mmCIF file of N, CA and C in Angstrom:
data_model
loop_
_atom_site.group_PDB
_atom_site.id
_atom_site.type_symbol
_atom_site.label_atom_id
_atom_site.label_comp_id
_atom_site.label_asym_id
_atom_site.label_seq_id
_atom_site.Cartn_x
_atom_site.Cartn_y
_atom_site.Cartn_z
ATOM 1 N N UNK A 26 66.271 62.262 -7.480
ATOM 2 C CA UNK A 26 67.381 61.340 -7.230
ATOM 3 C C UNK A 26 66.823 60.051 -6.650
ATOM 4 N N UNK A 27 67.022 58.938 -7.360
ATOM 5 C CA UNK A 27 66.511 57.645 -6.913
ATOM 6 C C UNK A 27 67.508 57.001 -5.959
ATOM 7 N N UNK A 28 66.999 56.570 -4.820
ATOM 8 C CA UNK A 28 67.839 55.862 -3.854
ATOM 9 C C UNK A 28 67.141 54.569 -3.469
ATOM 10 N N UNK A 29 67.873 53.469 -3.538
ATOM 11 C CA UNK A 29 67.346 52.155 -3.189
ATOM 12 C C UNK A 29 68.121 51.615 -1.994
ATOM 13 N N UNK A 30 67.391 51.094 -1.023
ATOM 14 C CA UNK A 30 68.028 50.559 0.179
ATOM 15 C C UNK A 30 67.475 49.169 0.450
ATOM 16 N N UNK A 31 68.353 48.172 0.431
ATOM 17 C CA UNK A 31 67.955 46.803 0.715
ATOM 18 C C UNK A 31 68.103 46.514 2.203
ATOM 19 N N UNK A 32 67.277 45.615 2.697
ATOM 20 C CA UNK A 32 67.390 45.151 4.068
ATOM 21 C C UNK A 32 66.795 43.758 4.171
ATOM 22 N N UNK A 33 67.054 43.094 5.290
ATOM 23 C CA UNK A 33 66.456 41.795 5.538
ATOM 24 C C UNK A 33 67.389 40.615 5.363
ATOM 25 N N UNK A 34 68.607 40.870 4.934
ATOM 26 C CA UNK A 34 69.547 39.767 4.771
ATOM 27 C C UNK A 34 69.981 39.207 6.110
ATOM 28 N N UNK A 35 70.683 38.096 6.067
ATOM 29 C CA UNK A 35 71.167 37.489 7.285
ATOM 30 C C UNK A 35 71.675 36.092 7.035
ATOM 31 N N UNK A 36 71.916 35.364 8.112
ATOM 32 C CA UNK A 36 72.407 33.994 8.036
ATOM 33 C C UNK A 36 71.310 33.050 8.489
ATOM 34 N N UNK A 37 71.007 32.056 7.672
ATOM 35 C CA UNK A 37 69.961 31.088 7.994
ATOM 36 C C UNK A 37 70.419 29.692 7.619
ATOM 37 N N UNK A 38 69.712 28.723 8.163
ATOM 38 C CA UNK A 38 69.993 27.337 7.801
ATOM 39 C C UNK A 38 69.237 26.977 6.529
ATOM 40 N N UNK A 39 69.754 26.018 5.823
ATOM 41 C CA UNK A 39 69.106 25.544 4.611
ATOM 42 C C UNK A 39 67.681 25.097 4.917
ATOM 43 N N UNK A 40 66.784 25.419 3.999
ATOM 44 C CA UNK A 40 65.386 25.079 4.170
ATOM 45 C C UNK A 40 64.542 26.184 4.786
ATOM 46 N N UNK A 41 65.209 27.171 5.395
ATOM 47 C CA UNK A 41 64.479 28.257 6.030
ATOM 48 C C UNK A 41 64.159 29.356 5.017
ATOM 49 N N UNK A 42 63.533 30.421 5.518
ATOM 50 C CA UNK A 42 63.081 31.514 4.665
ATOM 51 C C UNK A 42 63.663 32.844 5.117
ATOM 52 N N UNK A 43 63.750 33.768 4.175
ATOM 53 C CA UNK A 43 64.115 35.150 4.466
ATOM 54 C C UNK A 43 63.272 36.061 3.586
ATOM 55 N N UNK A 44 62.962 37.228 4.098
ATOM 56 C CA UNK A 44 62.245 38.236 3.324
ATOM 57 C C UNK A 44 63.115 39.477 3.192
ATOM 58 N N UNK A 45 63.455 39.816 1.974
ATOM 59 C CA UNK A 45 64.241 41.015 1.706
ATOM 60 C C UNK A 45 63.323 42.162 1.312
ATOM 61 N N UNK A 46 63.740 43.349 1.671
ATOM 62 C CA UNK A 46 62.993 44.548 1.307
ATOM 63 C C UNK A 46 63.879 45.488 0.523
ATOM 64 N N UNK A 47 63.287 46.172 -0.437
ATOM 65 C CA UNK A 47 63.968 47.198 -1.203
ATOM 66 C C UNK A 47 63.110 48.456 -1.090
ATOM 67 N N UNK A 48 63.584 49.409 -0.316
ATOM 68 C CA UNK A 48 62.847 50.651 -0.112
ATOM 69 C C UNK A 48 63.396 51.720 -1.038
ATOM 70 N N UNK A 49 62.484 52.391 -1.733
ATOM 71 C CA UNK A 49 62.895 53.347 -2.754
ATOM 72 C C UNK A 49 62.441 54.747 -2.410
ATOM 73 N N UNK A 50 63.309 55.699 -2.652
ATOM 74 C CA UNK A 50 62.936 57.102 -2.593
ATOM 75 C C UNK A 50 63.248 57.722 -3.934
ATOM 76 N N UNK A 51 62.528 58.804 -4.256
ATOM 77 C CA UNK A 51 62.679 59.365 -5.585
ATOM 78 C C UNK A 51 62.221 58.372 -6.625
ATOM 79 N N UNK A 52 61.199 57.655 -6.288
ATOM 80 C CA UNK A 52 60.785 56.431 -6.977
ATOM 81 C C UNK A 52 59.963 56.685 -8.230
ATOM 82 N N UNK A 53 59.375 57.860 -8.315
ATOM 83 C CA UNK A 53 58.377 58.117 -9.347
ATOM 84 C C UNK A 53 58.952 57.883 -10.722
ATOM 85 N N UNK A 54 58.228 57.119 -11.530
ATOM 86 C CA UNK A 54 58.665 56.857 -12.884
ATOM 87 C C UNK A 54 59.454 55.579 -13.048
ATOM 88 N N UNK A 55 59.799 54.938 -11.934
ATOM 89 C CA UNK A 55 60.507 53.670 -12.045
ATOM 90 C C UNK A 55 59.493 52.585 -12.374
ATOM 91 N N UNK A 56 59.648 51.942 -13.509
ATOM 92 C CA UNK A 56 58.680 50.946 -13.937
ATOM 93 C C UNK A 56 59.098 49.521 -13.637
ATOM 94 N N UNK A 57 60.379 49.289 -13.576
ATOM 95 C CA UNK A 57 60.876 47.930 -13.424
ATOM 96 C C UNK A 57 61.798 47.870 -12.220
ATOM 97 N N UNK A 58 61.461 47.014 -11.275
ATOM 98 C CA UNK A 58 62.294 46.775 -10.102
ATOM 99 C C UNK A 58 62.732 45.324 -10.149
ATOM 100 N N UNK A 59 64.010 45.094 -9.956
ATOM 101 C CA UNK A 59 64.552 43.748 -10.121
ATOM 102 C C UNK A 59 65.457 43.411 -8.939
ATOM 103 N N UNK A 60 65.417 42.167 -8.541
ATOM 104 C CA UNK A 60 66.368 41.648 -7.561
ATOM 105 C C UNK A 60 67.445 40.857 -8.288
ATOM 106 N N UNK A 61 68.689 41.175 -7.975
ATOM 107 C CA UNK A 61 69.848 40.454 -8.473
ATOM 108 C C UNK A 61 70.614 39.872 -7.289
ATOM 109 N N UNK A 62 71.511 38.963 -7.578
ATOM 110 C CA UNK A 62 72.450 38.512 -6.574
ATOM 111 C C UNK A 62 73.803 38.261 -7.227
ATOM 112 N N UNK A 63 74.819 38.324 -6.418
ATOM 113 C CA UNK A 63 76.163 38.066 -6.907
ATOM 114 C C UNK A 63 76.992 37.464 -5.790
ATOM 115 N N UNK A 64 77.657 36.376 -6.110
ATOM 116 C CA UNK A 64 78.587 35.752 -5.176
ATOM 117 C C UNK A 64 79.986 35.871 -5.760
ATOM 118 N N UNK A 65 81.013 35.751 -4.941
ATOM 119 C CA UNK A 65 82.396 35.966 -5.413
ATOM 120 C C UNK A 65 82.730 35.076 -6.599
ATOM 121 N N UNK A 66 83.283 35.689 -7.621
ATOM 122 C CA UNK A 66 83.714 34.949 -8.786
ATOM 123 C C UNK A 66 82.615 34.636 -9.785
ATOM 124 N N UNK A 67 81.403 35.066 -9.488
ATOM 125 C CA UNK A 67 80.277 34.789 -10.388
ATOM 126 C C UNK A 67 79.695 36.085 -10.919
ATOM 127 N N UNK A 68 79.008 35.965 -12.054
ATOM 128 C CA UNK A 68 78.346 37.120 -12.629
ATOM 129 C C UNK A 68 77.082 37.464 -11.827
ATOM 130 N N UNK A 69 76.684 38.724 -11.947
ATOM 131 C CA UNK A 69 75.449 39.139 -11.289
ATOM 132 C C UNK A 69 74.267 38.447 -11.971
ATOM 133 N N UNK A 70 73.418 37.844 -11.171
ATOM 134 C CA UNK A 70 72.311 37.030 -11.676
ATOM 135 C C UNK A 70 70.974 37.686 -11.379
ATOM 136 N N UNK A 71 70.170 37.870 -12.402
ATOM 137 C CA UNK A 71 68.822 38.372 -12.197
ATOM 138 C C UNK A 71 67.935 37.284 -11.642
ATOM 139 N N UNK A 72 67.221 37.584 -10.565
ATOM 140 C CA UNK A 72 66.396 36.584 -9.881
ATOM 141 C C UNK A 72 64.908 36.779 -10.141
ATOM 142 N N UNK A 73 64.449 38.012 -9.969
ATOM 143 C CA UNK A 73 63.016 38.283 -10.058
ATOM 144 C C UNK A 73 62.805 39.744 -10.392
ATOM 145 N N UNK A 74 61.795 40.009 -11.179
ATOM 146 C CA UNK A 74 61.479 41.373 -11.576
ATOM 147 C C UNK A 74 59.988 41.616 -11.453
ATOM 148 N N UNK A 75 59.652 42.872 -11.200
ATOM 149 C CA UNK A 75 58.245 43.248 -11.170
ATOM 150 C C UNK A 75 58.057 44.543 -11.945
ATOM 151 N N UNK A 76 57.081 44.531 -12.839
ATOM 152 C CA UNK A 76 56.685 45.723 -13.567
ATOM 153 C C UNK A 76 55.676 46.421 -12.675
ATOM 154 N N UNK A 77 56.061 47.555 -12.138
ATOM 155 C CA UNK A 77 55.302 48.156 -11.055
ATOM 156 C C UNK A 77 53.911 48.616 -11.460
ATOM 157 N N UNK A 78 53.707 48.933 -12.713
ATOM 158 C CA UNK A 78 52.393 49.421 -13.132
ATOM 159 C C UNK A 78 51.374 48.303 -13.226
ATOM 160 N N UNK A 79 51.787 47.146 -13.650
ATOM 161 C CA UNK A 79 50.832 46.066 -13.834
ATOM 162 C C UNK A 79 51.086 44.859 -12.963
ATOM 163 N N UNK A 80 52.124 44.967 -12.096
ATOM 164 C CA UNK A 80 52.491 43.852 -11.227
ATOM 165 C C UNK A 80 52.817 42.583 -11.995
ATOM 166 N N UNK A 81 53.268 42.735 -13.223
ATOM 167 C CA UNK A 81 53.744 41.580 -13.977
ATOM 168 C C UNK A 81 55.095 41.173 -13.392
ATOM 169 N N UNK A 82 55.300 39.883 -13.235
ATOM 170 C CA UNK A 82 56.528 39.407 -12.616
ATOM 171 C C UNK A 82 57.257 38.418 -13.517
ATOM 172 N N UNK A 83 58.564 38.360 -13.318
ATOM 173 C CA UNK A 83 59.420 37.406 -14.017
ATOM 174 C C UNK A 83 60.355 36.769 -12.995
ATOM 175 N N UNK A 84 60.711 35.513 -13.234
ATOM 176 C CA UNK A 84 61.600 34.807 -12.320
ATOM 177 C C UNK A 84 62.642 34.019 -13.091
ATOM 178 N N UNK A 85 63.829 33.939 -12.499
ATOM 179 C CA UNK A 85 64.842 33.046 -13.047
ATOM 180 C C UNK A 85 64.466 31.609 -12.724
ATOM 181 N N UNK A 86 64.868 30.694 -13.581
ATOM 182 C CA UNK A 86 64.560 29.279 -13.356
ATOM 183 C C UNK A 86 65.139 28.791 -12.036
ATOM 184 N N UNK A 87 66.257 29.366 -11.634
ATOM 185 C CA UNK A 87 66.929 28.904 -10.417
ATOM 186 C C UNK A 87 66.133 29.180 -9.147
ATOM 187 N N UNK A 88 65.183 30.118 -9.229
ATOM 188 C CA UNK A 88 64.424 30.471 -8.023
ATOM 189 C C UNK A 88 62.919 30.325 -8.211
ATOM 190 N N UNK A 89 62.492 29.974 -9.406
ATOM 191 C CA UNK A 89 61.055 29.862 -9.685
ATOM 192 C C UNK A 89 60.430 28.822 -8.762
ATOM 193 N N UNK A 90 59.327 29.207 -8.143
ATOM 194 C CA UNK A 90 58.654 28.306 -7.214
ATOM 195 C C UNK A 90 59.130 28.439 -5.781
ATOM 196 N N UNK A 91 60.296 29.078 -5.578
ATOM 197 C CA UNK A 91 60.820 29.271 -4.220
ATOM 198 C C UNK A 91 60.786 30.738 -3.806
ATOM 199 N N UNK A 92 60.986 31.634 -4.763
ATOM 200 C CA UNK A 92 61.033 33.073 -4.467
ATOM 201 C C UNK A 92 59.786 33.752 -5.026
ATOM 202 N N UNK A 93 59.345 34.771 -4.309
ATOM 203 C CA UNK A 93 58.214 35.583 -4.742
ATOM 204 C C UNK A 93 58.592 37.055 -4.648
ATOM 205 N N UNK A 94 58.205 37.824 -5.649
ATOM 206 C CA UNK A 94 58.446 39.261 -5.624
ATOM 207 C C UNK A 94 57.104 39.973 -5.540
ATOM 208 N N UNK A 95 57.045 41.007 -4.732
ATOM 209 C CA UNK A 95 55.807 41.752 -4.574
ATOM 210 C C UNK A 95 56.133 43.212 -4.270
ATOM 211 N N UNK A 96 55.125 44.054 -4.360
ATOM 212 C CA UNK A 96 55.338 45.482 -4.109
ATOM 213 C C UNK A 96 54.265 46.021 -3.187
ATOM 214 N N UNK A 97 54.626 47.037 -2.456
ATOM 215 C CA UNK A 97 53.691 47.761 -1.613
ATOM 216 C C UNK A 97 53.844 49.231 -1.963
ATOM 217 N N UNK A 98 52.950 49.716 -2.807
ATOM 218 C CA UNK A 98 53.115 51.045 -3.389
ATOM 219 C C UNK A 98 53.095 52.155 -2.350
ATOM 220 N N UNK A 99 52.274 51.999 -1.319
ATOM 221 C CA UNK A 99 52.178 53.039 -0.297
ATOM 222 C C UNK A 99 53.533 53.273 0.356
ATOM 223 N N UNK A 100 54.281 52.193 0.544
ATOM 224 C CA UNK A 100 55.588 52.282 1.196
ATOM 225 C C UNK A 100 56.732 52.392 0.197
ATOM 226 N N UNK A 101 56.407 52.396 -1.124
ATOM 227 C CA UNK A 101 57.464 52.405 -2.135
ATOM 228 C C UNK A 101 58.486 51.315 -1.858
ATOM 229 N N UNK A 102 57.989 50.138 -1.609
ATOM 230 C CA UNK A 102 58.858 49.023 -1.236
ATOM 231 C C UNK A 102 58.551 47.801 -2.090
ATOM 232 N N UNK A 103 59.601 47.125 -2.489
ATOM 233 C CA UNK A 103 59.485 45.862 -3.205
ATOM 234 C C UNK A 103 60.116 44.780 -2.334
ATOM 235 N N UNK A 104 59.436 43.653 -2.251
ATOM 236 C CA UNK A 104 59.875 42.569 -1.378
ATOM 237 C C UNK A 104 60.321 41.367 -2.198
ATOM 238 N N UNK A 105 61.260 40.627 -1.642
ATOM 239 C CA UNK A 105 61.638 39.335 -2.200
ATOM 240 C C UNK A 105 61.499 38.305 -1.088
ATOM 241 N N UNK A 106 60.481 37.486 -1.202
ATOM 242 C CA UNK A 106 60.270 36.409 -0.237
ATOM 243 C C UNK A 106 61.006 35.183 -0.739
ATOM 244 N N UNK A 107 61.924 34.687 0.076
ATOM 245 C CA UNK A 107 62.758 33.563 -0.333
ATOM 246 C C UNK A 107 62.475 32.380 0.581
ATOM 247 N N UNK A 108 62.015 31.295 -0.005
ATOM 248 C CA UNK A 108 61.689 30.099 0.750
ATOM 249 C C UNK A 108 62.592 28.945 0.332
ATOM 250 N N UNK A 109 62.634 27.921 1.181
ATOM 251 C CA UNK A 109 63.418 26.715 0.893
ATOM 252 C C UNK A 109 64.828 27.076 0.462
ATOM 253 N N UNK A 110 65.465 27.910 1.249
ATOM 254 C CA UNK A 110 66.784 28.402 0.874
ATOM 255 C C UNK A 110 67.813 27.280 0.850
ATOM 256 N N UNK A 111 68.763 27.415 -0.062
ATOM 257 C CA UNK A 111 69.816 26.429 -0.260
ATOM 258 C C UNK A 111 71.176 27.104 -0.062
ATOM 259 N N UNK A 112 72.200 26.342 0.254
ATOM 260 C CA UNK A 112 73.533 26.957 0.387
ATOM 261 C C UNK A 112 73.952 27.726 -0.866
ATOM 262 N N UNK A 113 73.539 27.272 -2.021
ATOM 263 C CA UNK A 113 73.912 27.971 -3.251
ATOM 264 C C UNK A 113 73.181 29.299 -3.429
ATOM 265 N N UNK A 114 72.246 29.605 -2.554
ATOM 266 C CA UNK A 114 71.609 30.928 -2.562
ATOM 267 C C UNK A 114 72.454 31.964 -1.844
ATOM 268 N N UNK A 115 73.531 31.541 -1.232
ATOM 269 C CA UNK A 115 74.418 32.471 -0.544
ATOM 270 C C UNK A 115 75.005 33.474 -1.523
ATOM 271 N N UNK A 116 74.824 34.745 -1.246
ATOM 272 C CA UNK A 116 75.283 35.806 -2.151
ATOM 273 C C UNK A 116 74.952 37.162 -1.551
ATOM 274 N N UNK A 117 75.466 38.200 -2.201
ATOM 275 C CA UNK A 117 75.004 39.556 -1.923
ATOM 276 C C UNK A 117 73.798 39.817 -2.821
ATOM 277 N N UNK A 118 72.728 40.298 -2.234
ATOM 278 C CA UNK A 118 71.495 40.545 -2.963
ATOM 279 C C UNK A 118 71.287 42.043 -3.149
ATOM 280 N N UNK A 119 70.975 42.414 -4.389
ATOM 281 C CA UNK A 119 70.801 43.815 -4.751
ATOM 282 C C UNK A 119 69.434 44.025 -5.390
ATOM 283 N N UNK A 120 68.861 45.186 -5.173
ATOM 284 C CA UNK A 120 67.727 45.571 -5.992
ATOM 285 C C UNK A 120 68.171 46.669 -6.948
ATOM 286 N N UNK A 121 67.523 46.701 -8.079
ATOM 287 C CA UNK A 121 67.838 47.665 -9.119
ATOM 288 C C UNK A 121 66.542 48.162 -9.729
ATOM 289 N N UNK A 122 66.595 49.354 -10.297
ATOM 290 C CA UNK A 122 65.385 49.950 -10.848
ATOM 291 C C UNK A 122 65.715 50.765 -12.077
ATOM 292 N N UNK A 123 64.709 50.910 -12.929
ATOM 293 C CA UNK A 123 64.864 51.777 -14.088
ATOM 294 C C UNK A 123 63.491 52.147 -14.616
ATOM 295 N N UNK A 124 63.479 53.165 -15.485
ATOM 296 C CA UNK A 124 62.212 53.612 -16.050
ATOM 297 C C UNK A 124 61.750 52.724 -17.197
ATOM 298 N N UNK A 125 62.609 51.872 -17.701
ATOM 299 C CA UNK A 125 62.201 50.992 -18.777
ATOM 300 C C UNK A 125 61.170 49.997 -18.276
ATOM 301 N N UNK A 126 60.340 49.537 -19.169
ATOM 302 C CA UNK A 126 59.354 48.511 -18.824
ATOM 303 C C UNK A 126 60.065 47.167 -18.807
ATOM 304 N N UNK A 127 59.794 46.376 -17.815
ATOM 305 C CA UNK A 127 60.392 45.046 -17.751
ATOM 306 C C UNK A 127 59.988 44.246 -18.980
ATOM 307 N N UNK A 128 60.965 43.689 -19.660
ATOM 308 C CA UNK A 128 60.659 42.853 -20.813
ATOM 309 C C UNK A 128 61.013 41.417 -20.523
ATOM 310 N N UNK A 129 60.300 40.474 -21.114
ATOM 311 C CA UNK A 129 60.539 39.061 -20.796
ATOM 312 C C UNK A 129 61.929 38.582 -21.180
ATOM 313 N N UNK A 130 62.573 39.261 -22.131
ATOM 314 C CA UNK A 130 63.901 38.827 -22.558
ATOM 315 C C UNK A 130 65.007 39.682 -21.950
ATOM 316 N N UNK A 131 64.674 40.887 -21.483
ATOM 317 C CA UNK A 131 65.712 41.829 -21.073
ATOM 318 C C UNK A 131 65.766 42.082 -19.579
ATOM 319 N N UNK A 132 64.766 41.600 -18.828
ATOM 320 C CA UNK A 132 64.660 42.023 -17.435
ATOM 321 C C UNK A 132 65.867 41.630 -16.606
ATOM 322 N N UNK A 133 66.548 40.569 -16.973
ATOM 323 C CA UNK A 133 67.627 40.064 -16.138
ATOM 324 C C UNK A 133 69.009 40.600 -16.536
ATOM 325 N N UNK A 134 69.050 41.532 -17.465
ATOM 326 C CA UNK A 134 70.323 42.105 -17.895
ATOM 327 C C UNK A 134 70.700 43.240 -16.954
ATOM 328 N N UNK A 135 71.753 43.082 -16.145
ATOM 329 C CA UNK A 135 72.102 44.142 -15.193
ATOM 330 C C UNK A 135 72.453 45.465 -15.874
ATOM 331 N N UNK A 136 72.901 45.433 -17.105
ATOM 332 C CA UNK A 136 73.258 46.674 -17.807
ATOM 333 C C UNK A 136 72.036 47.529 -18.129
ATOM 334 N N UNK A 137 70.846 46.958 -17.978
ATOM 335 C CA UNK A 137 69.626 47.703 -18.294
ATOM 336 C C UNK A 137 69.201 48.642 -17.180
ATOM 337 N N UNK A 138 69.874 48.605 -16.036
ATOM 338 C CA UNK A 138 69.402 49.338 -14.864
ATOM 339 C C UNK A 138 70.422 50.393 -14.434
ATOM 340 N N UNK A 139 69.912 51.584 -14.236
ATOM 341 C CA UNK A 139 70.773 52.696 -13.843
ATOM 342 C C UNK A 139 70.865 52.877 -12.338
ATOM 343 N N UNK A 140 69.909 52.350 -11.602
ATOM 344 C CA UNK A 140 69.839 52.624 -10.168
ATOM 345 C C UNK A 140 69.962 51.331 -9.381
ATOM 346 N N UNK A 141 70.868 51.336 -8.399
ATOM 347 C CA UNK A 141 71.173 50.138 -7.622
ATOM 348 C C UNK A 141 71.244 50.482 -6.141
ATOM 349 N N UNK A 142 70.855 49.507 -5.314
ATOM 350 C CA UNK A 142 71.087 49.616 -3.893
ATOM 351 C C UNK A 142 72.482 49.137 -3.538
ATOM 352 N N UNK A 143 72.782 49.192 -2.247
ATOM 353 C CA UNK A 143 74.119 48.839 -1.791
ATOM 354 C C UNK A 143 74.267 47.342 -1.526
ATOM 355 N N UNK A 144 73.152 46.641 -1.476
ATOM 356 C CA UNK A 144 73.179 45.196 -1.290
ATOM 357 C C UNK A 144 72.973 44.776 0.151
ATOM 358 N N UNK A 145 72.484 43.548 0.310
ATOM 359 C CA UNK A 145 72.331 42.932 1.628
ATOM 360 C C UNK A 145 72.780 41.480 1.510
ATOM 361 N N UNK A 146 73.579 41.044 2.467
ATOM 362 C CA UNK A 146 74.190 39.717 2.384
ATOM 363 C C UNK A 146 73.226 38.640 2.891
ATOM 364 N N UNK A 147 73.148 37.556 2.130
ATOM 365 C CA UNK A 147 72.391 36.369 2.534
ATOM 366 C C UNK A 147 73.356 35.199 2.577
ATOM 367 N N UNK A 148 73.383 34.515 3.715
ATOM 368 C CA UNK A 148 74.245 33.354 3.879
ATOM 369 C C UNK A 148 73.406 32.182 4.335
ATOM 370 N N UNK A 149 73.480 31.088 3.587
ATOM 371 C CA UNK A 149 72.700 29.889 3.878
ATOM 372 C C UNK A 149 73.662 28.748 4.159
ATOM 373 N N UNK A 150 73.527 28.130 5.311
ATOM 374 C CA UNK A 150 74.446 27.045 5.660
ATOM 375 C C UNK A 150 73.703 25.745 5.908
#
């Protein structure tokens, strides 16, 4: 049974940084871990993905150059380092995982992932 737990959200001023963590249990076989976000009235947006076997990463244009995704296999944890935060980054942030390999065209499709965390709120003012 795969369980994902996000942490690290909070309220920050614009320009500051936050580091989110996604801790996974029952993790074995999960090849693609992705961070999404969703704000009220908007669709869920894929931000960053990591292919856990090869550490290949993908980023949405909206966060490229500001966000970094990384993994720590010993802790079964995937991180999202968010820098130069903007008010429009305000949203609920979720991590998702699946056994499929992250693909350059499909990684950001939320329907591709069977396992989701409960989310952590990020507010930028």
